[in-house]
One Martini backbone bead per residue (centre of mass of N, CA, C, O) as a GRO file, in nm:
protein
  232
    1MET     BB    1   0.096   0.036   0.022
    2GLU     BB    2   0.064   0.356  -0.004
    3THR     BB    3   0.229   0.632   0.157
    4PRO     BB    4   0.128   0.892   0.310
    5TYR     BB    5   0.161   1.251   0.376
    6PHE     BB    6   0.194   1.494   0.629
    7LEU     BB    7   0.133   1.852   0.709
    8ASN     BB    8   0.237   2.103   0.897
    9PRO     BB    9   0.293   2.444   0.937
   10PHE     BB   10   0.624   2.348   0.999
   11GLY     BB   11   0.692   2.066   0.829
   12VAL     BB   12   0.550   1.860   1.031
   13SER     BB   13   0.405   1.564   1.054
   14GLN     BB   14   0.057   1.442   1.097
   15LYS     BB   15  -0.204   1.345   1.211
   16GLN     BB   16  -0.500   1.489   1.207
   17GLU     BB   17  -0.565   1.481   1.514
   18GLU     BB   18  -0.284   1.590   1.597
   19TYR     BB   19  -0.285   1.847   1.435
   20ASP     BB   20  -0.535   1.985   1.575
   21GLU     BB   21  -0.380   1.968   1.879
   22MET     BB   22  -0.134   2.121   1.799
   23PRO     BB   23   0.086   2.335   1.877
   24ILE     BB   24   0.218   2.598   1.764
   25GLY     BB   25   0.551   2.499   1.678
   26SER     BB   26   0.583   2.212   1.712
   27ILE     BB   27   0.803   1.949   1.798
   28VAL     BB   28   0.790   1.630   1.633
   29MET     BB   29   0.717   1.284   1.685
   30TRP     BB   30   0.651   0.950   1.535
   31ASN     BB   31   0.739   0.653   1.637
   32ASN     BB   32   1.046   0.743   1.620
   33THR     BB   33   1.040   0.910   1.358
   34ILE     BB   34   1.219   1.058   1.119
   35THR     BB   35   1.241   1.314   0.946
   36GLN     BB   36   1.194   1.427   0.599
   37SER     BB   37   1.259   1.542   0.303
   38LEU     BB   38   1.107   1.609   0.013
   39LYS     BB   39   1.362   1.527  -0.165
   40ASN     BB   40   1.332   1.206  -0.073
   41PHE     BB   41   1.097   1.183  -0.259
   42VAL     BB   42   0.970   1.012  -0.497
   43PRO     BB   43   0.832   1.016  -0.776
   44GLY     BB   44   0.477   0.952  -0.691
   45THR     BB   45   0.436   1.046  -0.425
   46THR     BB   46   0.215   1.079  -0.154
   47ILE     BB   47   0.067   1.372  -0.029
   48THR     BB   48  -0.072   1.581   0.243
   49LEU     BB   49  -0.280   1.870   0.228
   50ARG     BB   50  -0.419   2.176   0.297
   51GLU     BB   51  -0.763   2.229   0.171
   52ASP     BB   52  -1.038   2.378   0.249
   53ASN     BB   53  -1.030   2.246   0.549
   54GLY     BB   54  -0.870   1.999   0.425
   55LEU     BB   55  -0.763   1.693   0.290
   56ARG     BB   56  -0.517   1.657   0.025
   57GLU     BB   57  -0.387   1.507  -0.254
   58PHE     BB   58  -0.042   1.478  -0.362
   59LEU     BB   59   0.215   1.486  -0.604
   60VAL     BB   60   0.530   1.397  -0.663
   61VAL     BB   61   0.709   1.497  -0.955
   62ALA     BB   62   0.966   1.705  -0.901
   63HIS     BB   63   1.295   1.806  -0.886
   64ASP     BB   64   1.422   2.094  -0.961
   65TYR     BB   65   1.185   2.302  -1.020
   66PRO     BB   66   1.246   2.405  -1.350
   67SER     BB   67   1.548   2.391  -1.238
   68ALA     BB   68   1.852   2.340  -1.158
   69ASN     BB   69   1.922   2.396  -0.822
   70ASN     BB   70   1.643   2.531  -0.681
   71ASN     BB   71   1.507   2.368  -0.440
   72ARG     BB   72   1.238   2.255  -0.582
   73THR     BB   73   0.908   2.103  -0.563
   74LEU     BB   74   0.684   1.936  -0.756
   75LEU     BB   75   0.330   1.967  -0.740
   76ILE     BB   76   0.016   1.777  -0.766
   77ARG     BB   77  -0.294   1.719  -0.794
   78LYS     BB   78  -0.428   1.412  -0.789
   79TYR     BB   79  -0.702   1.556  -0.816
   80ALA     BB   80  -0.909   1.716  -0.981
   81HIS     BB   81  -1.092   1.994  -0.907
   82SER     BB   82  -1.237   2.155  -1.166
   83SER     BB   83  -1.475   2.271  -1.391
   84ARG     BB   84  -1.352   2.485  -1.667
   85ALA     BB   85  -1.255   2.743  -1.830
   86TRP     BB   86  -0.974   2.872  -1.993
   87GLY     BB   87  -1.136   3.108  -2.142
   88THR     BB   88  -1.212   3.379  -2.356
   89SER     BB   89  -1.308   3.539  -2.638
   90SER     BB   90  -1.142   3.805  -2.563
   91SER     BB   91  -0.853   3.657  -2.491
   92GLY     BB   92  -0.812   3.410  -2.607
   93ASN     BB   93  -0.511   3.187  -2.615
   94ALA     BB   94  -0.400   3.333  -2.369
   95TYR     BB   95  -0.264   3.249  -2.065
   96ALA     BB   96  -0.217   3.514  -1.950
   97ASN     BB   97  -0.480   3.603  -1.749
   98ASN     BB   98  -0.675   3.404  -1.769
   99SER     BB   99  -0.916   3.231  -1.624
  100ILE     BB  100  -0.734   2.996  -1.504
  101ASP     BB  101  -0.495   3.164  -1.404
  102THR     BB  102  -0.656   3.344  -1.212
  103TRP     BB  103  -0.779   3.123  -1.036
  104LEU     BB  104  -0.519   2.985  -0.935
  105ASN     BB  105  -0.387   3.279  -0.816
  106ASN     BB  106  -0.648   3.316  -0.624
  107ASP     BB  107  -0.877   3.123  -0.536
  108TYR     BB  108  -0.705   2.868  -0.497
  109TYR     BB  109  -0.476   2.981  -0.325
  110MET     BB  110  -0.681   3.048  -0.080
  111LEU     BB  111  -0.738   2.735  -0.010
  112LEU     BB  112  -0.479   2.724   0.114
  113ASP     BB  113  -0.282   2.704   0.351
  114SER     BB  114  -0.103   2.958   0.483
  115ASP     BB  115   0.170   2.792   0.508
  116ILE     BB  116   0.176   2.709   0.216
  117ARG     BB  117   0.168   2.986   0.086
  118HIS     BB  118   0.438   3.084   0.219
  119ASN     BB  119   0.605   2.845   0.042
  120ILE     BB  120   0.518   2.952  -0.207
  121ALA     BB  121   0.658   3.017  -0.535
  122GLU     BB  122   0.766   3.175  -0.789
  123VAL     BB  123   0.804   3.050  -1.121
  124SER     BB  124   0.975   2.989  -1.424
  125ILE     BB  125   0.776   2.928  -1.705
  126PRO     BB  126   0.710   2.786  -1.995
  127TYR     BB  127   0.539   2.959  -2.271
  128THR     BB  128   0.280   3.034  -2.482
  129ILE     BB  129   0.143   3.323  -2.556
  130GLY     BB  130  -0.061   3.364  -2.782
  131ASN     BB  131  -0.299   3.502  -2.975
  132GLY     BB  132  -0.089   3.469  -3.245
  133ASN     BB  133   0.157   3.402  -3.052
  134THR     BB  134   0.415   3.143  -3.093
  135SER     BB  135   0.594   3.216  -2.877
  136VAL     BB  136   0.843   3.138  -2.643
  137SER     BB  137   0.834   3.191  -2.297
  138THR     BB  138   0.814   3.344  -1.975
  139ILE     BB  139   0.654   3.284  -1.650
  140ASN     BB  140   0.538   3.395  -1.338
  141ARG     BB  141   0.431   3.135  -1.107
  142SER     BB  142   0.270   2.969  -0.845
  143ILE     BB  143   0.026   2.862  -1.023
  144PHE     BB  144  -0.030   2.580  -1.251
  145LEU     BB  145  -0.007   2.424  -1.553
  146LEU     BB  146   0.066   2.189  -1.749
  147SER     BB  147   0.223   2.084  -2.026
  148ALA     BB  148   0.240   1.904  -2.308
  149THR     BB  149   0.538   1.835  -2.282
  150GLU     BB  150   0.536   1.723  -1.984
  151LEU     BB  151   0.328   1.488  -2.109
  152ASN     BB  152   0.448   1.390  -2.390
  153PHE     BB  153   0.350   1.590  -2.618
  154THR     BB  154   0.329   1.641  -2.956
  155GLY     BB  155   0.285   1.928  -3.187
  156TYR     BB  156   0.400   2.143  -2.998
  157ASN     BB  157   0.536   2.345  -2.814
  158ALA     BB  158   0.822   2.378  -2.629
  159GLU     BB  159   0.742   2.335  -2.267
  160GLY     BB  160   0.991   2.212  -2.148
  161SER     BB  161   0.996   1.895  -1.984
  162VAL     BB  162   0.976   1.577  -1.944
  163LEU     BB  163   0.816   1.390  -1.716
  164GLN     BB  164   0.875   1.106  -1.553
  165ILE     BB  165   0.545   1.068  -1.459
  166TYR     BB  166   0.349   1.111  -1.706
  167PRO     BB  167   0.166   0.853  -1.722
  168SER     BB  168   0.020   0.932  -1.435
  169LEU     BB  169  -0.095   1.228  -1.555
  170ARG     BB  170  -0.291   1.189  -1.805
  171ILE     BB  171  -0.502   1.077  -1.599
  172ALA     BB  172  -0.784   1.236  -1.468
  173GLN     BB  173  -0.931   1.263  -1.156
  174ASN     BB  174  -1.173   1.328  -0.963
  175ASP     BB  175  -1.301   1.330  -0.643
  176ALA     BB  176  -1.494   1.078  -0.748
  177GLY     BB  177  -1.307   0.900  -0.957
  178ILE     BB  178  -1.346   1.039  -1.239
  179ALA     BB  179  -1.263   1.050  -1.546
  180SER     BB  180  -1.109   1.350  -1.694
  181ASP     BB  181  -1.072   1.627  -1.840
  182GLN     BB  182  -0.764   1.823  -1.904
  183TRP     BB  183  -0.577   2.093  -1.879
  184THR     BB  184  -0.346   2.292  -2.026
  185ARG     BB  185  -0.119   2.569  -2.101
  186SER     BB  186  -0.157   2.505  -2.403
  187PRO     BB  187  -0.187   2.634  -2.701
  188ALA     BB  188  -0.291   2.660  -2.993
  189ILE     BB  189  -0.143   2.732  -3.311
  190ALA     BB  190  -0.368   2.757  -3.554
  191ASN     BB  191  -0.527   2.923  -3.331
  192THR     BB  192  -0.731   3.144  -3.090
  193THR     BB  193  -0.970   2.920  -2.959
  194TYR     BB  194  -0.757   2.702  -2.863
  195ALA     BB  195  -0.668   2.425  -2.646
  196VAL     BB  196  -0.493   2.200  -2.458
  197LYS     BB  197  -0.600   1.864  -2.395
  198VAL     BB  198  -0.689   1.587  -2.183
  199THR     BB  199  -0.839   1.311  -2.185
  200SER     BB  200  -0.991   1.054  -2.005
  201ALA     BB  201  -0.789   0.853  -2.184
  202GLY     BB  202  -0.503   1.021  -2.243
  203ALA     BB  203  -0.551   1.211  -2.479
  204VAL     BB  204  -0.479   1.439  -2.724
  205THR     BB  205  -0.620   1.774  -2.763
  206THR     BB  206  -0.854   2.017  -2.871
  207ALA     BB  207  -1.028   2.314  -2.735
  208LEU     BB  208  -1.236   2.527  -2.650
  209ILE     BB  209  -1.185   2.781  -2.420
  210THR     BB  210  -1.508   2.784  -2.334
  211SER     BB  211  -1.485   2.517  -2.241
  212ALA     BB  212  -1.491   2.224  -2.039
  213ALA     BB  213  -1.242   2.146  -1.788
  214TYR     BB  214  -1.001   2.039  -1.585
  215ALA     BB  215  -0.825   2.144  -1.301
  216ARG     BB  216  -0.458   2.097  -1.221
  217PRO     BB  217  -0.279   2.189  -0.975
  218ALA     BB  218   0.048   2.350  -0.962
  219PHE     BB  219   0.346   2.345  -0.745
  220THR     BB  220   0.591   2.473  -0.516
  221LEU     BB  221   0.832   2.351  -0.278
  222PRO     BB  222   1.056   2.313  -0.061
  223SER     BB  223   1.290   2.053  -0.040
  224THR     BB  224   1.323   2.102   0.292
  225PHE     BB  225   1.078   1.992   0.372
  226GLN     BB  226   0.927   1.836   0.652
  227PHE     BB  227   0.852   1.488   0.690
  228LEU     BB  228   0.609   1.235   0.810
  229GLY     BB  229   0.520   0.919   0.807
  230ASN     BB  230   0.168   0.828   0.743
  231GLN     BB  231  -0.090   0.616   0.783
  232LEU     BB  232  -0.430   0.582   0.703
   0.00000   0.00000   0.00000
């Protein structure tokens, strides 16, 4: 059985009931187990963080993301969050400040525990500008979607590098466990009204930016964050 990990506000994990009763700033051990850094967890490990006053599962995706030696670890929500439009007809398929980018870095960001927010940092991710501009540039974001490239889909602009655990990321399930379409941050190249999404079967396609697919938030935390393994 895969072992999830929990995180308290100061980077030391606890069972949920212990977490709720723990004095702020406590230094704890559980069953005499030594804490370990996030960087020691292999990609694909499940950890559990607080979101919207509850516990949600996230996957460790990659270390030193998005560039070598930056000491940050990429996490992604294990289950897709909610179904929503990628953009609006007025914004075209420009990713920066579109509907989903704005939601991720405002509404969703505020759903995370305040101490998680404190440790999330903006990282510079490659993206296609979009809306008629097919150039690849970089944008600083705290929370973002993965690119088609990172999921090892070709035929679109190269935005970053293929992630080691991409096969396990291609099929997104929602919180009910139902496989669902998920958006990437990659716009279509041939027009200004479509963006790249991954179907519930794990295939790549493009869809109207005003149509609905699931958002799967990704962000980074310091690789030095300390966790303690606890079984559900």
